[in-house]
Amino acid sequence: MDESTELLAVRVAELYYEENKTQDEVGALLGITRWKVGRLLTRAREAGIVRIEIVHPRARRLDVERQLRDRFGLKDAVVVPLPTEDEEVSPRVAQAAADYLAAVRPIPRTLGVSWGRTLDEVARVLADGWTVGVQVVQINGGVSLNSKQGTAAQTAVTIAQKGHGQATLLPIPAILEQVETKRAIERDRTVASVRALGASASAYLYSAGVAGASSVHVDSGYLSESDVDDLVAKGAVGDVVGRYIDSAGEIVDSALDERTVGIGLDELRAADHAIFVVAGDAKHDVARAVVTSGLCSVIVTDEATAHALLEETT
Amino acid sequence: MDESTELLAVRVAELYYEENKTQDEVGALLGITRWKVGRLLTRAREAGIVRIEIVHPRARRLDVERQLRDRFGLKDAVVVPLPTEDEEVSPRVAQAAADYLAAVRPIPRTLGVSWGRTLDEVARVLADGWTVGVQVVQINGGVSLNSKQGTAAQTAVTIAQKGHGQATLLPIPAILEQVETKRAIERDRTVASVRALGASASAYLYSAGVAGASSVHVDSGYLSESDVDDLVAKGAVGDVVGRYIDSAGEIVDSALDERTVGIGLDELRAADHAIFVVAGDAKHDVARAVVTSGLCSVIVTDEATAHALLEETT
DNA sequence: GGGATGCTTGCTCAGATGAGCAGCTGGTTG
DNA sequence: CAACCAGCTGCTCATCTGAGCAAGCATCCC
C-alpha cells in the first residue's frame, strides 16, 4: 500500500469508525465510491491501521486457542490475554479455569483434583453453585510435613462445597520414604477406595510445578534441595500430580516415582477431560512437556505461555 | 450492565470481531437471538470492552477537533493523537500542519509565514509540489543577532520552493532597540512593500513561543533574560509573531511592541486563514491565549494541548 | 392491590455492506 | 509491437445489520 493510499485509508477509517458515518457518506465526503471505501477499510484492518481489541479481564484469545488445539491435538484450549498494566496473570488464568470447569459438558459427576497454589486460586474464584452434587476426589497425596498442611484438603473441599457436593480426601503424604510403606498404604482399604474413586473420575483438574529449589516438594519437606538438583540433572523440568517428568513427559526417576502416591500419568493420558491449568513464564518448560506428551486434553493458560508453546519449531 | 451480561458481551465481541462471524452465527453459537447479539455489541463498544483505535502517525482526532471548533469558534482544527511510545509529538503536528496547508481551499496565492523551530519542521516535511506558484512572505523580522541566522529565511524559502513559487523575506531584526529605528526602517520603500505584501496574504502560518529563559528572543539576543522576566511579571505567557501577549491575548508591553517589526495581531485576527501550529505541553498557556482571543482561525496541535484547552472551565 | 414506569425482547423493514464478476488500465515481456 | 498479466474499478445481488415499534416483564410507588 503506497503512502497516499494509506493516508486515504486513515481518513476513511476515522470517518467510518470514529465519526460513525456510513461507507456511502465517507465516500461522498472524500470523493470516492463506497466500494473503494469498503476495500480501504478492509485493507486498513489487515494492515493494522485499525486495531480492534477486546479489553476485559475475562476476554480470551480464540485464535491462539485454535492453534493450540490444532498443533497438539487438544480437545480444547483456553488462552487468556496478558494484562496491560502490572497486573498478575494467574488470577485471570484461575478465573478462566473456573469458568471452563463450570461449563464442561457433560457435567462431571466425579472430579479428580490435584492441589497447589494455582488450583487454590481456581477454587477460590469458582462460582458458588457452579454445579450441583459433584463428587470431588483428591488424586494425589497432600499432607504436608510442615506448617502449611490443610491447603491441599482445603482446595478439594472448597470446590466440592461450591459445587454443592462432597469431597473425598487422600490424607496421606505425597511422597513416602520407603517403597514398602507406599505399597502398604495403597493396600489399605480406605486408601484403595479413594484411589479407585479417583480413577473413575470423569474429569481431572490439575496444574504443574517447576523442578527447582522453590518446588512445593522442597517447601513441604518431601524432598531436599539436593534431591531436586539430582532430578534436574537427570532432565526433570517439573512435576505433575507429584510425579517429576522430563521434557518428553517421561518419569525421570522411577524409584522416586514408585514412592509417590496418587494417580498415574497414564490414567491422566487416558482421561476424557484432563484439564491442565498453568500460568506464568517460569512454567513454559513443564507446560511444553505436558502438552507435547499428551498428558492433558484441555489446557488453560495465559497468552505468553501459549505463544511459547507455539513458537517451538515443529 | 451486570456481570453475566458483561461476560456474554465479551464472548459475543470475541466471536464477532476476532473470529469474523456474523451476528447470526454468533447468536446461534451462544443460543441467543441475533438482535440481542447486535445490542450486546453496541453496549460492549459503549462500555469500552471493545476498543477500536486507529494507529497511524497521521491519524487525527476528529471528535476533539469538532469540540475545539465549537468551543472557540474556529474555522477549522486539526488534532493529532499522542504517540504511544516515547516518540515525539512535534513531528506529527508538523506533518499535520503541512498536510493541512496543502489542502487549504481556495489555494492561497500569497502565504504569510512566521519562523521558529515548529515552522522549520513544517517546512521540512511539506511535500514537494504541495502547490504551484505560491508567493511566500515573511511576516515578522527574523535576522538573528547570533550564529543561527538564516533559519528564519530558510523556512520561508523552503516553503516557497516546495510550492514552486518564490519567497519574499523581511531581512531585518525582530525587535529593534529604538522606536525611531523601527519607524525609519518601516518607512523604507523595500520594507514597506514587503509589509504590504504580507498584509495582503490570503493565509498565515505561524506558531508561538513560550515566555521564559528559553525563549528564542533570548537565544538570539533580542532580549535579555531579565527583559523576559519582566514580561512574565507583567503577565506575558508567550509570543506570537514576535509580540508578547498575556493570557487574554493582549499586548503586554506596548513600548516593546512598538519596537517589534512585523505584522500586527489585529491583522492576524482579521485574516481568513490564520493557521496556528502549536505542539508540546509547555505551550498550553500560550495556546489558550491565542485561541481564546481569536488570534487564529485554524489550530493545528496535539491531543494533550487540545484537551488542556477544552478542560478549562467555561 | 393496581397502575404507572422503565427496561428488555423479538419482530419488520429499509438501509448498509461484502462477495463475486466483468471491464479497464498500466506496466512487462517475448 | 502485440500479447499478457496484475491490480484496480464500478457494478449486481444476496446477505447482514441497525432503527424503530409493539408486546412482555419486572419494579416501584401510592
XYZ file of C-alpha atoms (C1' of nucleotides) in Angstrom:
688
model
C 0.000 0.000 0.000
C 1.616 3.265 -1.065
C 1.659 6.319 1.115
C -1.221 8.253 -0.376
C -3.482 5.191 -0.293
C -2.514 4.618 3.307
C -3.301 8.199 4.200
C -6.647 7.886 2.473
C -7.309 4.683 4.384
C -6.610 6.523 7.633
C -9.082 9.268 6.743
C -11.654 6.684 5.736
C -11.176 4.746 8.956
C -11.544 7.891 11.031
C -14.779 8.863 9.391
C -16.185 5.364 9.483
C -15.130 4.189 12.936
C -14.841 7.396 14.918
C -17.495 9.514 13.287
C -19.881 6.629 12.687
C -20.597 7.612 9.137
C -21.753 5.066 6.591
C -19.357 3.949 3.881
C -21.545 5.823 1.447
C -21.212 9.080 3.366
C -17.484 8.642 3.752
C -17.210 8.084 0.027
C -19.199 11.215 -0.770
C -17.062 13.211 1.651
C -13.774 12.072 0.204
C -14.905 11.890 -3.381
C -14.565 8.150 -3.835
C -17.079 5.366 -4.389
C -18.474 3.411 -1.487
C -16.863 0.232 -2.807
C -13.472 1.784 -2.612
C -14.275 2.884 0.921
C -15.154 -0.689 1.831
C -11.972 -2.028 0.307
C -9.839 0.581 2.027
C -11.402 -0.336 5.348
C -10.593 -3.999 4.798
C -7.011 -3.139 3.961
C -6.732 -0.779 6.900
C -7.826 -3.546 9.242
C -5.427 -6.017 7.642
C -2.561 -3.543 7.769
C -3.211 -2.941 11.444
C -4.048 0.711 10.943
C -7.404 -0.032 12.502
C -6.901 -2.067 15.636
C -9.887 -3.680 17.313
C -9.179 -5.099 20.704
C -11.313 -6.536 23.440
C -10.270 -5.173 26.784
C -11.631 -7.308 29.561
C -10.107 -9.428 32.319
C -12.142 -12.368 31.136
C -11.513 -11.995 27.443
C -9.938 -14.910 25.580
C -7.698 -15.370 22.582
C -9.742 -17.663 20.383
C -7.254 -17.646 17.514
C -4.424 -18.813 19.752
C -6.719 -21.395 21.294
C -7.425 -22.828 17.881
C -3.722 -23.007 17.081
C -3.050 -24.865 20.307
C -5.837 -27.330 19.641
C -4.606 -27.981 16.124
C -0.953 -28.247 16.943
C -1.190 -30.504 19.952
C -4.377 -32.374 19.217
C -6.082 -30.981 22.273
C -9.762 -31.331 22.898
C -9.923 -27.737 23.972
C -7.798 -24.791 24.978
C -8.424 -21.577 26.878
C -5.992 -18.719 26.447
C -6.278 -15.550 28.469
C -4.718 -12.315 27.193
C -1.867 -10.736 29.119
C -2.958 -7.878 31.364
C -1.845 -4.477 30.101
C -0.735 -2.974 33.395
C 1.398 -4.613 36.028
C -1.472 -6.849 36.949
C -0.952 -10.549 37.604
C -1.837 -13.216 35.060
C -2.522 -16.049 37.463
C -5.863 -14.706 38.743
C -7.029 -14.380 35.177
C -5.994 -17.904 34.307
C -7.577 -19.197 37.508
C -10.808 -17.402 36.676
C -10.730 -18.842 33.170
C -10.199 -22.331 34.562
C -13.096 -21.870 36.945
C -15.309 -20.656 34.108
C -14.245 -23.572 31.960
C -14.869 -26.094 34.691
C -18.357 -24.763 35.239
C -19.070 -25.092 31.537
C -17.767 -28.639 30.963
C -20.393 -30.805 29.305
C -21.418 -33.423 30.114
C -21.323 -32.128 33.641
C -18.698 -34.153 35.511
C -20.211 -36.208 38.293
C -16.846 -37.074 39.681
C -13.951 -34.653 39.509
C -10.371 -35.561 40.332
C -8.303 -32.657 41.615
C -4.694 -32.121 42.432
C -3.514 -29.289 44.656
C -1.173 -26.350 44.707
C -1.192 -22.611 44.595
C -2.797 -22.462 41.165
C -5.645 -24.814 41.997
C -6.174 -22.939 45.223
C -6.856 -19.823 43.242
C -9.208 -21.681 40.963
C -11.171 -22.977 43.927
C -11.354 -19.514 45.404
C -12.823 -17.818 42.328
C -15.130 -20.670 41.374
C -18.729 -19.507 41.444
C -20.855 -20.835 44.266
C -23.302 -23.285 42.763
C -21.151 -23.913 39.692
C -22.739 -27.361 39.608
C -24.879 -29.500 41.834
C -23.924 -32.699 43.607
C -20.366 -33.095 42.402
C -18.063 -35.679 43.917
C -14.578 -34.201 44.288
C -11.678 -36.617 44.794
C -8.138 -35.713 45.631
C -5.901 -37.541 43.175
C -2.521 -37.240 44.821
C -1.227 -37.279 48.345
C -1.181 -33.966 50.021
C -0.453 -33.966 53.690
C 2.330 -31.513 54.205
C 5.169 -32.269 56.591
C 5.312 -28.711 57.838
C 3.059 -25.849 58.788
C 1.024 -25.389 55.636
C -0.916 -28.600 55.970
C -4.515 -28.333 55.125
C -4.303 -26.281 51.974
C -4.443 -29.411 49.837
C -7.582 -30.557 51.573
C -8.929 -27.024 51.507
C -8.793 -26.863 47.719
C -10.802 -30.031 47.214
C -13.296 -29.137 49.918
C -13.906 -25.663 48.544
C -14.513 -26.962 45.047
C -16.899 -29.577 46.418
C -18.802 -27.158 48.620
C -19.273 -24.637 45.857
C -20.488 -27.469 43.652
C -22.970 -28.499 46.370
C -21.336 -31.884 46.632
C -18.793 -33.597 48.762
C -15.051 -34.072 48.839
C -13.131 -37.280 49.291
C -9.626 -36.599 50.511
C -6.437 -38.595 50.248
C -4.917 -37.693 53.584
C -1.509 -39.236 53.154
C 1.932 -37.854 52.260
C 2.656 -37.085 48.614
C 5.938 -38.995 48.669
C 6.870 -41.701 51.138
C 10.357 -42.605 52.224
C 10.074 -46.328 51.598
C 8.513 -48.133 48.669
C 7.180 -50.695 51.119
C 5.313 -48.068 53.100
C 3.764 -46.763 49.905
C 2.690 -50.262 48.847
C 1.300 -50.953 52.314
C -0.668 -47.741 52.347
C -2.113 -48.435 48.953
C -3.317 -51.820 50.140
C -5.283 -50.112 52.870
C -8.999 -50.482 52.079
C -9.858 -46.823 52.663
C -6.999 -45.532 50.600
C -7.645 -48.041 47.856
C -11.243 -46.963 47.590
C -10.248 -43.329 47.281
C -7.773 -44.277 44.554
C -10.484 -46.230 42.788
C -12.903 -43.335 43.008
C -10.195 -41.082 41.643
C -9.534 -43.466 38.781
C -13.198 -43.389 37.847
C -13.415 -39.621 37.674
C -14.906 -38.187 34.501
C -12.684 -35.125 34.675
C -9.380 -34.127 36.203
C -8.187 -30.699 37.158
C -4.524 -30.205 37.876
C -1.567 -27.956 37.463
C 2.196 -28.461 37.390
C 5.190 -27.426 39.426
C 8.605 -26.316 38.286
C 11.559 -28.517 39.200
C 13.786 -26.310 41.312
C 14.645 -25.156 44.776
C 11.303 -23.402 45.096
C 9.333 -26.576 44.388
C 6.438 -27.319 46.709
C 8.004 -30.644 47.491
C 11.068 -28.969 48.920
C 8.910 -26.431 50.658
C 6.782 -29.031 52.311
C 9.700 -31.272 53.171
C 9.173 -34.308 50.939
C 12.374 -33.691 49.035
C 15.599 -31.917 49.925
C 17.102 -29.294 47.692
C 19.786 -31.734 46.634
C 17.144 -34.321 45.715
C 15.614 -31.798 43.367
C 19.011 -30.833 41.982
C 19.572 -34.501 41.170
C 16.223 -34.663 39.398
C 17.055 -31.587 37.378
C 20.416 -33.125 36.479
C 18.528 -36.148 35.177
C 16.430 -33.889 32.981
C 13.407 -33.098 35.133
C 11.503 -29.993 34.072
C 8.735 -30.141 36.660
C 6.091 -32.240 38.329
C 2.544 -33.174 37.528
C 0.345 -34.663 40.271
C 3.538 -35.109 42.268
C 5.449 -37.004 39.607
C 8.588 -35.487 38.084
C 8.824 -35.588 34.304
C 11.430 -34.659 31.725
C 10.811 -32.631 28.597
C 9.405 -35.693 26.835
C 6.828 -36.205 29.555
C 8.553 -39.342 30.866
C 9.073 -40.188 34.507
C 12.578 -39.073 35.424
C 13.303 -41.236 38.431
C 11.296 -44.430 38.568
C 12.470 -45.258 42.082
C 11.159 -41.928 43.348
C 8.036 -42.390 41.315
C 7.421 -45.730 42.988
C 7.294 -43.913 46.306
C 4.847 -41.280 45.026
C 1.222 -41.745 45.995
C -1.627 -40.916 43.667
C -2.966 -41.190 40.179
C -0.572 -42.382 37.449
C 0.309 -40.363 34.391
C -1.225 -42.981 32.107
C -4.542 -42.550 33.823
C -4.359 -38.842 33.054
C -3.444 -39.522 29.445
C -6.450 -41.798 29.107
C -8.891 -39.387 30.719
C -11.732 -37.723 28.858
C -11.204 -34.340 30.420
C -7.708 -33.795 31.739
C -7.807 -30.072 32.391
C -4.355 -28.630 32.828
C -4.107 -25.161 34.351
C -0.800 -23.369 34.029
C 0.224 -19.735 34.320
C 3.420 -17.772 34.378
C 6.674 -17.584 32.484
C 8.524 -19.998 34.777
C 6.283 -22.847 33.740
C 6.778 -22.768 29.991
C 9.024 -25.822 30.016
C 6.751 -28.021 32.108
C 3.802 -26.848 30.105
C 5.531 -27.878 26.898
C 6.330 -31.309 28.340
C 2.732 -31.834 29.437
C 1.222 -30.670 26.200
C 3.549 -32.495 23.822
C 3.340 -35.767 25.711
C -0.424 -35.841 25.697
C -0.782 -35.531 29.439
C -3.697 -33.159 29.080
C -6.688 -32.926 26.810
C -7.504 -29.358 27.765
C -5.118 -26.550 28.632
C -5.996 -23.327 30.390
C -3.201 -20.806 30.281
C -2.034 -17.289 29.526
C -1.091 -15.852 26.176
C 2.655 -15.751 26.879
C 2.738 -19.452 27.719
C 0.598 -20.275 24.710
C 2.948 -18.401 22.400
C 5.961 -20.093 23.952
C 4.360 -23.448 23.189
C 3.568 -22.491 19.633
C 6.912 -20.896 18.838
C 8.719 -24.174 19.302
C 9.951 -25.396 15.913
C 7.870 -28.318 14.756
C -24.547 -3.912 32.899
C -24.409 -6.820 35.332
C -21.582 -9.320 35.373
C -23.141 -12.140 33.415
C -24.313 -9.780 30.676
C -20.847 -8.309 30.518
C -19.276 -11.739 30.212
C -21.699 -12.601 27.458
C -20.855 -9.351 25.714
C -17.177 -10.278 25.848
C -17.860 -13.674 24.262
C -20.033 -12.054 21.613
C -17.373 -9.463 20.831
C -14.702 -12.136 20.518
C -16.713 -14.173 18.080
C -17.824 -11.179 16.073
C -14.649 -9.117 15.910
C -11.896 -11.688 16.259
C -13.478 -14.677 14.570
C -15.287 -12.638 11.930
C -18.545 -14.439 12.388
C -21.860 -12.813 11.504
C -24.163 -11.708 14.306
C -26.452 -14.514 13.260
C -23.738 -17.136 13.667
C -22.678 -15.730 16.997
C -26.261 -15.866 18.170
C -26.665 -19.471 17.095
C -23.413 -20.379 18.830
C -24.345 -18.779 22.114
C -28.036 -19.564 21.982
C -29.324 -16.015 21.742
C -31.107 -14.096 19.009
C -29.163 -12.032 16.534
C -30.840 -8.856 17.791
C -29.522 -9.461 21.233
C -26.091 -10.023 19.731
C -26.300 -6.685 17.966
C -27.379 -4.921 21.133
C -24.647 -6.546 23.178
C -22.092 -5.392 20.627
C -23.361 -1.835 20.844
C -23.160 -1.935 24.610
C -19.731 -3.540 24.541
C -18.461 -0.723 22.345
C -20.068 1.895 24.574
C -18.688 0.281 27.718
C -15.214 0.284 26.233
C -14.954 -3.500 26.247
C -14.425 -3.315 22.522
C -11.891 -0.636 21.729
C -11.391 0.469 18.148
C -8.397 2.653 17.577
C -6.663 3.991 14.552
C -2.950 3.580 14.893
C -1.154 5.798 12.436
C 1.264 8.698 12.735
C -1.010 10.770 10.545
C -4.287 9.867 12.193
C -6.421 12.666 13.598
C -8.899 13.117 16.413
C -11.973 14.364 14.625
C -14.156 14.436 17.732
C -11.723 16.670 19.585
C -11.375 18.829 16.505
C -15.096 19.389 16.461
C -15.109 20.323 20.126
C -12.360 22.855 19.535
C -14.183 24.381 16.590
C -17.408 24.648 18.537
C -15.920 25.963 21.720
C -13.658 28.598 20.269
C -15.492 29.446 17.087
C -12.629 28.266 14.932
C -12.919 27.787 11.227
C -11.080 24.512 11.496
C -8.955 22.440 13.844
C -6.514 19.600 13.376
C -5.704 17.414 16.361
C -3.085 14.700 16.167
C -3.194 11.785 18.638
C -0.389 11.343 21.115
C 2.193 8.769 20.061
C 2.045 5.585 22.121
C 5.767 5.045 22.576
C 8.299 7.635 23.619
C 8.028 9.194 20.215
C 7.887 12.957 19.775
C 4.643 14.804 19.094
C 6.092 17.764 17.251
C 6.919 15.893 14.019
C 3.358 14.639 13.934
C 1.916 18.078 14.437
C 4.298 19.491 11.851
C 3.247 16.835 9.372
C -0.395 17.576 10.083
C 0.188 21.283 9.538
C 1.944 20.551 6.247
C -0.939 18.307 5.164
C -3.424 20.977 6.158
C -1.594 23.708 4.348
C -1.501 21.668 1.169
C -5.242 21.120 1.411
C -6.371 24.704 2.107
C -9.018 25.803 -0.370
C -9.106 28.172 -2.076
C -5.425 27.618 -2.650
C -3.593 30.559 -1.083
C -1.766 32.642 -3.645
C 0.087 34.572 -1.007
C 1.100 32.956 2.253
C 2.449 34.865 5.214
C 4.796 32.862 7.418
C 6.447 33.401 10.719
C 9.508 31.421 11.781
C 10.752 29.224 14.570
C 11.555 25.628 15.295
C 7.991 24.457 14.723
C 7.609 26.154 11.356
C 11.008 24.835 10.363
C 9.725 21.327 10.864
C 6.600 22.084 8.891
C 8.677 23.390 6.009
C 10.879 20.318 6.111
C 8.056 17.764 5.875
C 5.972 19.722 3.402
C 5.539 17.726 0.201
C 7.445 18.960 -2.804
C 4.903 20.393 -5.213
C 2.320 20.987 -2.483
C 1.066 23.836 -4.620
C 2.206 25.742 -7.667
C 3.311 29.345 -7.848
C 2.843 30.394 -4.263
C 4.153 33.704 -3.010
C 5.593 33.256 0.480
C 6.123 36.348 2.599
C 7.897 36.537 5.899
C 5.603 38.379 8.299
C 7.967 39.247 11.127
C 11.584 40.235 11.377
C 13.985 37.393 11.647
C 17.607 38.278 11.353
C 19.253 36.744 14.338
C 21.930 38.615 16.228
C 23.991 35.493 16.744
C 25.129 32.360 14.948
C 21.816 30.841 13.901
C 20.968 33.482 11.371
C 19.397 32.224 8.236
C 16.960 29.705 9.695
C 14.151 32.240 9.516
C 14.867 32.869 5.861
C 15.366 29.160 5.314
C 11.847 28.333 6.484
C 10.187 30.757 4.091
C 12.422 29.786 1.198
C 11.819 26.067 1.675
C 8.059 26.515 1.778
C 8.219 28.657 -1.346
C 10.478 26.276 -3.268
C 8.354 23.266 -2.475
C 5.341 25.241 -3.596
C 7.128 26.090 -6.858
C 6.906 29.744 -6.042
C 9.083 32.443 -4.565
C 9.850 33.818 -1.147
C 9.915 37.439 -0.093
C 11.999 37.911 3.010
C 11.943 40.533 5.708
C 15.659 40.671 6.429
C 15.614 42.908 9.451
C 15.810 42.283 13.196
C 12.717 41.072 15.001
C 12.999 43.705 17.704
C 14.902 46.964 17.408
C 16.453 48.895 20.219
C 14.928 52.231 19.357
C 11.399 53.007 18.307
C 12.836 55.574 15.913
C 14.916 52.960 14.153
C 11.875 50.767 13.778
C 9.843 53.631 12.345
C 12.674 54.568 9.995
C 13.021 51.023 8.765
C 9.335 50.704 8.143
C 9.418 53.845 6.043
C 11.977 52.232 3.785
C 10.323 51.510 0.438
C 11.536 47.908 0.197
C 10.496 47.028 3.698
C 7.183 48.757 3.317
C 6.403 46.778 0.207
C 7.192 43.523 1.967
C 4.928 44.585 4.804
C 2.196 45.423 2.323
C 2.579 42.093 0.583
C 2.398 40.372 3.962
C -0.744 42.271 4.845
C -2.382 41.133 1.639
C -1.693 37.457 2.244
C -4.688 35.145 1.971
C -3.309 32.808 4.630
C -0.909 32.994 7.541
C 1.058 30.204 9.087
C 2.660 30.789 12.450
C 3.435 29.302 15.798
C 4.033 30.694 19.259
C 6.858 30.845 21.744
C 6.771 30.430 25.490
C 7.741 33.425 27.585
C 10.751 32.277 29.565
C 14.507 31.994 29.696
C 14.492 29.561 26.808
C 12.635 31.946 24.508
C 14.045 32.361 21.016
C 14.326 36.070 21.641
C 16.728 35.498 24.499
C 18.512 32.862 22.482
C 19.005 35.121 19.523
C 19.925 38.148 21.608
C 16.972 40.475 21.090
C 16.005 40.336 24.729
C 17.958 39.632 27.890
C 16.781 37.103 30.428
C 15.782 39.904 32.745
C 13.741 41.527 29.982
C 11.785 38.321 29.667
C 11.439 38.006 33.429
C 9.909 41.483 33.418
C 7.485 40.473 30.710
C 6.468 37.371 32.637
C 5.983 39.533 35.732
C 3.628 41.683 33.687
C 1.629 38.605 32.730
C 3.212 37.500 29.474
C 2.529 33.871 28.599
C 4.345 33.801 25.285
C 4.861 35.447 21.931
C 3.097 35.292 18.607
C 4.868 36.642 15.531
C 7.359 38.226 17.919
C 4.811 40.038 20.043
C 4.392 39.130 23.702
C 0.849 38.577 24.895
C -0.823 37.868 28.205
C -3.418 35.208 28.852
C -6.121 37.452 27.388
C -4.208 37.787 24.138
C -3.374 41.427 24.794
C -0.008 43.052 24.172
C 1.883 43.040 27.452
C 4.376 45.811 26.902
C 3.320 48.372 24.330
C 6.702 50.096 24.365
C 8.403 46.848 23.450
C 5.698 46.128 20.946
C 6.357 49.438 19.263
C 9.903 48.283 18.631
C 8.806 44.949 17.194
C 8.825 44.657 13.412
C 6.187 42.737 11.516
C 2.531 42.013 11.146
C 0.191 43.238 13.863
C -2.042 40.987 15.903
C -5.150 42.667 14.545
C -4.134 41.748 11.038
C -3.932 38.125 12.150
C -7.327 38.358 13.822
C -8.823 39.697 10.618
C -7.246 37.093 8.380
C -9.223 34.461 6.532
C -6.847 31.665 7.309
C -4.710 32.263 10.357
C -3.213 28.825 10.836
C -1.715 28.410 14.249
C 0.626 25.459 14.782
C 1.452 24.520 18.329
C 2.834 21.382 19.939
C 4.029 20.341 23.336
C 2.974 20.605 26.949
C 4.968 23.780 27.597
C 2.840 25.730 25.190
C -0.597 25.076 26.657
C -0.835 28.537 28.170
C 0.136 30.452 25.035
C -2.114 28.215 23.008
C -5.020 29.074 25.276
C -4.312 32.782 24.984
C -4.172 32.585 21.197
C -7.283 30.501 20.847
C -9.478 32.383 23.311
C -8.508 35.788 21.970
C -9.362 34.916 18.397
C -5.804 35.227 17.137
C -6.210 32.177 14.953
C -8.952 30.791 12.786
C -7.354 27.382 12.471
C -5.354 25.470 15.061
C -3.091 22.511 14.397
C -1.995 20.805 17.572
C -1.601 17.611 19.569
C -4.228 15.869 21.633
C -2.742 16.839 25.003
C -2.817 20.521 24.124
C -6.325 20.199 22.729
C -7.548 18.599 25.930
C -5.839 21.237 28.025
C -7.714 23.881 26.041
C -11.036 22.114 26.425
C -10.693 21.313 30.105
C -10.671 24.971 31.005
C -13.894 25.796 32.823
C -16.150 27.822 30.590
C -53.503 -4.396 45.028
C -53.372 -1.540 40.933
C -51.423 1.219 37.954
C -47.523 3.600 36.113
C -42.844 3.359 34.558
C -38.828 1.844 32.515
C -36.274 -1.948 30.621
C -35.833 -5.896 27.714
C -37.348 -8.859 23.815
C -38.463 -10.328 19.195
C -40.031 -8.533 15.174
C -40.418 -5.784 10.348
C -38.276 -3.321 7.086
C -35.164 -0.334 4.947
C -30.668 0.748 4.515
C -25.704 -0.772 4.702
C -22.331 -3.993 3.418
C -19.401 -7.748 1.349
C -18.649 -11.332 -2.345
C -18.068 -12.019 -6.848
C -17.730 -10.527 -11.667
C -16.568 -8.220 -15.987
C -14.231 -4.360 -17.952
C -10.347 -1.242 -17.770
C -5.583 0.426 -17.078
C -0.712 0.373 -16.929
C 3.307 -1.963 -16.995
C 6.045 -6.063 -18.638
C 7.817 -9.445 -21.756
C 8.812 -12.006 -25.709
C 4.614 -4.015 -31.223
C 1.289 -7.112 -29.573
C 0.053 -10.112 -26.122
C -0.197 -10.764 -21.457
C -0.789 -10.243 -16.601
C -1.777 -7.984 -12.206
C -4.217 -4.893 -9.980
C -7.876 -1.645 -9.738
C -12.700 -0.025 -10.658
C -17.648 0.109 -10.671
C -21.326 -2.849 -10.759
C -25.243 -6.547 -9.262
C -27.070 -9.143 -5.951
C -27.549 -11.624 -1.745
C -26.730 -11.068 2.889
C -26.049 -8.595 7.071
C -27.275 -5.118 10.246
C -29.456 -1.200 12.784
C -33.650 1.752 13.643
C -37.948 1.737 15.222
C -42.034 -0.480 17.167
C -45.283 -3.152 19.898
C -45.598 -6.627 23.312
C -43.875 -8.697 27.569
C -41.836 -8.219 32.003
C -40.205 -6.607 36.368
C -40.125 -2.825 39.567
C -41.689 0.894 42.036
C -44.898 3.823 44.292
C -49.065 5.126 46.092
